[in-house]
Amino acid sequence: SPAWSPPPDVRRDLPHLPDVIPGGDPSNPMGAAALTLDDGLTAIHGTTRGMRASIGRAASYGCIRMRNEDIVDLFQRVRVGTPVVMMR
């Protein structure tokens, strides 16, 4: 349940968002867990209930969305430094 701070591009498009959305908050787009990649801007993360239908679509700011139960499973299987290869 990570806290989330909207990055500048999200803040530009959604200026009404708070500076930080606490972990566990139903409006937190990180969902149940998040794995941040080396660039610090991209993550593989869970979803809110309302965002669940957008999984697999180009609907984010570059992150990879997963169902909460799937990101929790992945989070338990990988360690810091695990290589990630993204393919189209």
CSV table of C-alpha atoms in Angstrom, one decimal:
chain,number,residue,atom,x,y,z
A,1,SER,CA,0.0,0.0,0.0
A,2,PRO,CA,2.4,2.7,-1.1
A,3,ALA,CA,1.7,6.4,-0.8
A,4,TRP,CA,1.7,8.2,-4.1
A,5,SER,CA,2.7,11.8,-5.1
A,6,PRO,CA,1.5,12.9,-8.5
A,7,PRO,CA,4.5,13.5,-10.8
A,8,PRO,CA,4.7,16.8,-12.7
A,9,ASP,CA,2.9,15.6,-15.9
A,10,VAL,CA,0.0,14.2,-13.8
A,11,ARG,CA,-0.1,17.4,-11.7
A,12,ARG,CA,-0.3,19.5,-14.9
A,13,ASP,CA,-3.3,17.5,-16.1
A,14,LEU,CA,-5.0,17.0,-12.8
A,15,PRO,CA,-4.1,20.0,-10.6
A,16,HIS,CA,-6.8,19.2,-8.1
A,17,LEU,CA,-5.0,16.2,-6.8
A,18,PRO,CA,-3.4,16.4,-3.3
A,19,ASP,CA,0.4,16.4,-2.9
A,20,VAL,CA,0.3,12.9,-1.5
A,21,ILE,CA,-2.4,10.2,-1.5
A,22,PRO,CA,-1.8,7.9,1.4
A,23,GLY,CA,-1.3,4.1,0.9
A,24,GLY,CA,-4.5,2.3,1.3
A,25,ASP,CA,-6.6,5.2,0.2
A,26,PRO,CA,-9.3,4.0,-2.3
A,27,SER,CA,-8.3,6.9,-4.7
A,28,ASN,CA,-4.6,5.9,-4.6
A,29,PRO,CA,-3.7,4.8,-8.2
A,30,MET,CA,-0.9,2.5,-7.0
A,31,GLY,CA,-3.3,0.0,-5.6
A,32,ALA,CA,-2.1,-2.7,-3.3
A,33,ALA,CA,1.6,-2.6,-4.3
A,34,ALA,CA,4.1,-1.0,-6.7
A,35,LEU,CA,7.4,-1.9,-8.1
A,36,THR,CA,9.3,1.2,-9.2
A,37,LEU,CA,11.7,0.8,-12.1
A,38,ASP,CA,15.2,2.4,-12.4
A,39,ASP,CA,14.0,5.6,-14.0
A,40,GLY,CA,12.0,6.4,-10.9
A,41,LEU,CA,9.0,7.5,-12.9
A,42,THR,CA,7.7,4.2,-14.2
A,43,ALA,CA,6.2,1.6,-12.0
A,44,ILE,CA,4.4,-1.7,-12.3
A,45,HIS,CA,1.5,-1.3,-9.9
A,46,GLY,CA,-2.0,-2.3,-8.8
A,47,THR,CA,-5.1,-0.2,-9.6
A,48,THR,CA,-8.1,1.4,-8.0
A,49,ARG,CA,-11.4,-0.3,-8.5
A,50,GLY,CA,-12.4,2.4,-11.0
A,51,MET,CA,-9.2,2.0,-13.0
A,52,ARG,CA,-9.4,-1.8,-13.3
A,53,ALA,CA,-11.1,-1.7,-16.7
A,54,SER,CA,-8.2,0.2,-18.1
A,55,ILE,CA,-5.7,-2.6,-17.6
A,56,GLY,CA,-3.9,-3.4,-20.8
A,57,ARG,CA,-4.8,-0.1,-22.5
A,58,ALA,CA,-2.7,3.0,-23.1
A,59,ALA,CA,-4.5,4.8,-20.3
A,60,SER,CA,-1.7,5.8,-17.9
A,61,TYR,CA,1.3,8.1,-17.8
A,62,GLY,CA,3.6,5.3,-18.7
A,63,CYS,CA,3.2,2.9,-15.9
A,64,ILE,CA,2.1,-0.7,-16.2
A,65,ARG,CA,-1.2,-1.5,-14.4
A,66,MET,CA,-2.1,-4.9,-13.0
A,67,ARG,CA,-5.0,-6.3,-11.0
A,68,ASN,CA,-4.2,-5.9,-7.3
A,69,GLU,CA,-4.1,-9.6,-6.7
A,70,ASP,CA,-1.6,-10.0,-9.6
A,71,ILE,CA,0.8,-7.2,-8.4
A,72,VAL,CA,0.8,-8.6,-4.9
A,73,ASP,CA,1.8,-12.0,-6.3
A,74,LEU,CA,4.5,-10.5,-8.5
A,75,PHE,CA,5.8,-8.3,-5.6
A,76,GLN,CA,6.3,-11.5,-3.5
A,77,ARG,CA,8.3,-13.2,-6.3
A,78,VAL,CA,10.8,-10.5,-7.3
A,79,ARG,CA,13.6,-8.8,-5.5
A,80,VAL,CA,15.3,-5.4,-5.9
A,81,GLY,CA,17.5,-5.5,-8.9
A,82,THR,CA,15.5,-8.0,-10.9
A,83,PRO,CA,15.9,-7.2,-14.6
A,84,VAL,CA,12.7,-6.0,-16.3
A,85,VAL,CA,12.4,-6.2,-20.1
A,86,MET,CA,9.4,-4.4,-21.7
A,87,MET,CA,8.3,-5.4,-25.1
A,88,ARG,CA,5.5,-4.2,-27.4
